[in-house]
Amino acid sequence: MVPHLITALTGPINELEQRILESMPAIERWFRLEWMEHTPPFYCSVDLRNAGFKLAPVDTDLFPEGFNHLTPQMLPLAVQAAMAAIEKICPEAKNLLLVPDRRCGNSFYLEHLQRLVQVFTQAGLNVRLGTADPALTGPQQLALPDGGELVVEPLVRKRTRLGLKDFDPCTILLNDDLRGGVPRALQNLHEQYLLPPLHAAWATRRKSRHFQSYEEVAKKFAKLLGMDPWLINPMAARCGEVATGSPDGLACVQSQADAMLAKVRRKFKEYGINEKPFVVVKADAGGMGAGVLTVRDAREIDAERLQRALARPRADDGEVTEVIIQEGVPTYERINEAVAEPVVCMIDRYVIGGYYRVHAERGIDENLNAPGSSYVPLAFAEGHQLPARGAKPGASPPNRFYMYGVIGRLAMLAASYELEATDPDAESYD
């Protein structure tokens, strides 16, 4: 049985839910028109925070993990979405090369890869795994927790094509965020589809640019619904050149944090929110490589605390030199009294499901994507059903799931804007 959600704050979010449900035809038409102009990322996952007074994405992963947490009921949606995505890109596709993260020894990650193989196999593709790890010289069997196995093989590059021994794919799907740089084997491929594109990797991508795009999307969406975009948008700023021990970098982080806290205080006063605001300071590039610093007073930030928070656990991830200062959005969601946050999973332009990230030892203002976290399939037993538009706000699991899916799709659309703006091969009209 899937556990149910306990929401501590309900007022404004219920109003937002009701407004979204009432505007459903206009929202779906708006998305449809947007997707006529913009190409969605092949797949992604979005971390959301429900503060009761606002609902906002705090991270958008274009090389998602965690698909193993989707329930069996969600898999038909995933397969259909995968079929639609492949049909648009390469209708005659027969072979799919999946490139996993080079550190794929984690059992949860292997289960995620197993789920991806399952989805794309059922979508009508021959799926094999290949890695650019120079230490791998032949096929390697990876044992799965359920007793099965995956086989990963060394990549074979022939001129402008990439594949495996006796395997020539139409499409190459990356599940490695390439935070340590782009291997030569993946560069200058001209005859195959590489998804996501290389400029989506953390070697070049920046969270600050994504949230700049998200702010643009949130303003358009808020205008459609006649609402304040702040209710769905986490304000953000950035500091570059925050080298270890740099006094200028520290001063930038302090001043930006102070300015952001002042902005949030004004918003809290406007909405009568009786809470102390906070901001989070985190690396502007990379996913799980560095920590997150929660700050309620800019004077709390010193060089030692900043350096400790942003230290990379692995040397090959490189030093953090750019940071994003983001409005802190607390989470008031609970599963068995533990703090939780929803994660929405998407393929192409479709929501395929989601899950909760839960951490019993973290607070409402802390990063939950940390050691000790656990995962629960999206805590709505009826999450796969269509929204019930006549239901009381806050009382219908499918309605809450639909609202989360709308915000997730806004973040996915923002990623589309972001990738178009940062595409090195895009034509310039300046």
JSON list of C-alpha atoms in Angstrom, two decimals, residues 227-307:
[
{"chain": "A", "resi": 227, "resn": "MET", "atom": "CA", "xyz": [-1.63, 35.11, -10.38]},
{"chain": "A", "resi": 228, "resn": "ASP", "atom": "CA", "xyz": [1.65, 36.22, -8.80]},
{"chain": "A", "resi": 229, "resn": "PRO", "atom": "CA", "xyz": [4.54, 34.23, -10.39]},
{"chain": "A", "resi": 230, "resn": "TRP", "atom": "CA", "xyz": [6.33, 34.24, -7.02]},
{"chain": "A", "resi": 231, "resn": "LEU", "atom": "CA", "xyz": [3.89, 31.55, -5.86]},
{"chain": "A", "resi": 232, "resn": "ILE", "atom": "CA", "xyz": [5.60, 29.06, -8.20]},
{"chain": "A", "resi": 233, "resn": "ASN", "atom": "CA", "xyz": [9.05, 30.62, -8.70]},
{"chain": "A", "resi": 234, "resn": "PRO", "atom": "CA", "xyz": [12.10, 30.40, -6.39]},
{"chain": "A", "resi": 235, "resn": "MET", "atom": "CA", "xyz": [14.05, 33.64, -6.81]},
{"chain": "A", "resi": 236, "resn": "ALA", "atom": "CA", "xyz": [17.75, 33.12, -7.59]},
{"chain": "A", "resi": 237, "resn": "ALA", "atom": "CA", "xyz": [21.03, 34.99, -8.07]},
{"chain": "A", "resi": 238, "resn": "ARG", "atom": "CA", "xyz": [24.58, 33.84, -8.81]},
{"chain": "A", "resi": 239, "resn": "CYS", "atom": "CA", "xyz": [28.20, 34.51, -7.96]},
{"chain": "A", "resi": 240, "resn": "GLY", "atom": "CA", "xyz": [31.05, 33.52, -10.28]},
{"chain": "A", "resi": 241, "resn": "GLU", "atom": "CA", "xyz": [34.71, 33.08, -9.40]},
{"chain": "A", "resi": 242, "resn": "VAL", "atom": "CA", "xyz": [34.09, 31.91, -5.85]},
{"chain": "A", "resi": 243, "resn": "ALA", "atom": "CA", "xyz": [37.49, 30.26, -5.60]},
{"chain": "A", "resi": 244, "resn": "THR", "atom": "CA", "xyz": [38.50, 28.67, -2.31]},
{"chain": "A", "resi": 245, "resn": "GLY", "atom": "CA", "xyz": [39.47, 31.40, 0.12]},
{"chain": "A", "resi": 246, "resn": "SER", "atom": "CA", "xyz": [38.65, 34.23, -2.31]},
{"chain": "A", "resi": 247, "resn": "PRO", "atom": "CA", "xyz": [37.61, 37.33, -0.29]},
{"chain": "A", "resi": 248, "resn": "ASP", "atom": "CA", "xyz": [35.83, 38.81, -3.31]},
{"chain": "A", "resi": 249, "resn": "GLY", "atom": "CA", "xyz": [33.89, 35.61, -3.82]},
{"chain": "A", "resi": 250, "resn": "LEU", "atom": "CA", "xyz": [32.87, 35.49, -0.16]},
{"chain": "A", "resi": 251, "resn": "ALA", "atom": "CA", "xyz": [31.76, 39.14, -0.30]},
{"chain": "A", "resi": 252, "resn": "CYS", "atom": "CA", "xyz": [29.64, 38.40, -3.38]},
{"chain": "A", "resi": 253, "resn": "VAL", "atom": "CA", "xyz": [27.91, 35.47, -1.69]},
{"chain": "A", "resi": 254, "resn": "GLN", "atom": "CA", "xyz": [27.26, 37.51, 1.46]},
{"chain": "A", "resi": 255, "resn": "SER", "atom": "CA", "xyz": [25.84, 40.51, -0.42]},
{"chain": "A", "resi": 256, "resn": "GLN", "atom": "CA", "xyz": [23.68, 38.38, -2.73]},
{"chain": "A", "resi": 257, "resn": "ALA", "atom": "CA", "xyz": [22.36, 36.36, 0.20]},
{"chain": "A", "resi": 258, "resn": "ASP", "atom": "CA", "xyz": [21.54, 39.54, 2.12]},
{"chain": "A", "resi": 259, "resn": "ALA", "atom": "CA", "xyz": [19.72, 41.02, -0.90]},
{"chain": "A", "resi": 260, "resn": "MET", "atom": "CA", "xyz": [17.79, 37.78, -1.48]},
{"chain": "A", "resi": 261, "resn": "LEU", "atom": "CA", "xyz": [16.72, 37.55, 2.15]},
{"chain": "A", "resi": 262, "resn": "ALA", "atom": "CA", "xyz": [15.42, 41.13, 1.94]},
{"chain": "A", "resi": 263, "resn": "LYS", "atom": "CA", "xyz": [13.36, 40.26, -1.17]},
{"chain": "A", "resi": 264, "resn": "VAL", "atom": "CA", "xyz": [11.86, 37.19, 0.52]},
{"chain": "A", "resi": 265, "resn": "ARG", "atom": "CA", "xyz": [11.04, 39.19, 3.68]},
{"chain": "A", "resi": 266, "resn": "ARG", "atom": "CA", "xyz": [9.09, 41.68, 1.55]},
{"chain": "A", "resi": 267, "resn": "LYS", "atom": "CA", "xyz": [7.13, 38.84, -0.05]},
{"chain": "A", "resi": 268, "resn": "PHE", "atom": "CA", "xyz": [6.42, 37.24, 3.33]},
{"chain": "A", "resi": 269, "resn": "LYS", "atom": "CA", "xyz": [5.12, 40.58, 4.62]},
{"chain": "A", "resi": 270, "resn": "GLU", "atom": "CA", "xyz": [2.93, 40.98, 1.51]},
{"chain": "A", "resi": 271, "resn": "TYR", "atom": "CA", "xyz": [1.32, 37.56, 2.06]},
{"chain": "A", "resi": 272, "resn": "GLY", "atom": "CA", "xyz": [1.23, 37.66, 5.86]},
{"chain": "A", "resi": 273, "resn": "ILE", "atom": "CA", "xyz": [3.60, 34.71, 6.19]},
{"chain": "A", "resi": 274, "resn": "ASN", "atom": "CA", "xyz": [4.91, 34.52, 9.73]},
{"chain": "A", "resi": 275, "resn": "GLU", "atom": "CA", "xyz": [8.14, 32.62, 9.09]},
{"chain": "A", "resi": 276, "resn": "LYS", "atom": "CA", "xyz": [11.80, 33.50, 9.05]},
{"chain": "A", "resi": 277, "resn": "PRO", "atom": "CA", "xyz": [13.08, 33.35, 5.45]},
{"chain": "A", "resi": 278, "resn": "PHE", "atom": "CA", "xyz": [16.22, 31.53, 4.40]},
{"chain": "A", "resi": 279, "resn": "VAL", "atom": "CA", "xyz": [18.33, 31.11, 1.28]},
{"chain": "A", "resi": 280, "resn": "VAL", "atom": "CA", "xyz": [20.38, 28.20, 0.04]},
{"chain": "A", "resi": 281, "resn": "VAL", "atom": "CA", "xyz": [23.87, 28.47, -1.42]},
{"chain": "A", "resi": 282, "resn": "LYS", "atom": "CA", "xyz": [24.90, 25.64, -3.73]},
{"chain": "A", "resi": 283, "resn": "ALA", "atom": "CA", "xyz": [27.17, 24.89, -6.66]},
{"chain": "A", "resi": 284, "resn": "ASP", "atom": "CA", "xyz": [25.95, 26.43, -9.93]},
{"chain": "A", "resi": 285, "resn": "ALA", "atom": "CA", "xyz": [26.90, 23.23, -11.76]},
{"chain": "A", "resi": 286, "resn": "GLY", "atom": "CA", "xyz": [26.59, 19.58, -10.82]},
{"chain": "A", "resi": 287, "resn": "GLY", "atom": "CA", "xyz": [24.09, 17.40, -9.08]},
{"chain": "A", "resi": 288, "resn": "MET", "atom": "CA", "xyz": [25.01, 15.33, -6.06]},
{"chain": "A", "resi": 289, "resn": "GLY", "atom": "CA", "xyz": [28.64, 16.40, -6.05]},
{"chain": "A", "resi": 290, "resn": "ALA", "atom": "CA", "xyz": [28.48, 19.17, -3.47]},
{"chain": "A", "resi": 291, "resn": "GLY", "atom": "CA", "xyz": [26.45, 20.12, -0.43]},
{"chain": "A", "resi": 292, "resn": "VAL", "atom": "CA", "xyz": [23.96, 22.88, 0.17]},
{"chain": "A", "resi": 293, "resn": "LEU", "atom": "CA", "xyz": [24.42, 25.69, 2.70]},
{"chain": "A", "resi": 294, "resn": "THR", "atom": "CA", "xyz": [21.22, 26.94, 4.39]},
{"chain": "A", "resi": 295, "resn": "VAL", "atom": "CA", "xyz": [21.49, 30.58, 5.50]},
{"chain": "A", "resi": 296, "resn": "ARG", "atom": "CA", "xyz": [19.05, 32.74, 7.51]},
{"chain": "A", "resi": 297, "resn": "ASP", "atom": "CA", "xyz": [21.43, 35.65, 8.08]},
{"chain": "A", "resi": 298, "resn": "ALA", "atom": "CA", "xyz": [24.16, 36.68, 5.62]},
{"chain": "A", "resi": 299, "resn": "ARG", "atom": "CA", "xyz": [26.49, 37.33, 8.56]},
{"chain": "A", "resi": 300, "resn": "GLU", "atom": "CA", "xyz": [26.49, 33.56, 9.20]},
{"chain": "A", "resi": 301, "resn": "ILE", "atom": "CA", "xyz": [28.50, 33.00, 6.01]},
{"chain": "A", "resi": 302, "resn": "ASP", "atom": "CA", "xyz": [32.25, 32.80, 6.52]},
{"chain": "A", "resi": 303, "resn": "ALA", "atom": "CA", "xyz": [34.99, 31.38, 4.31]},
{"chain": "A", "resi": 304, "resn": "GLU", "atom": "CA", "xyz": [35.36, 28.16, 6.31]},
{"chain": "A", "resi": 305, "resn": "ARG", "atom": "CA", "xyz": [31.63, 27.38, 6.38]},
{"chain": "A", "resi": 306, "resn": "LEU", "atom": "CA", "xyz": [31.23, 28.14, 2.67]},
{"chain": "A", "resi": 307, "resn": "GLN", "atom": "CA", "xyz": [34.24, 26.03, 1.72]}
]
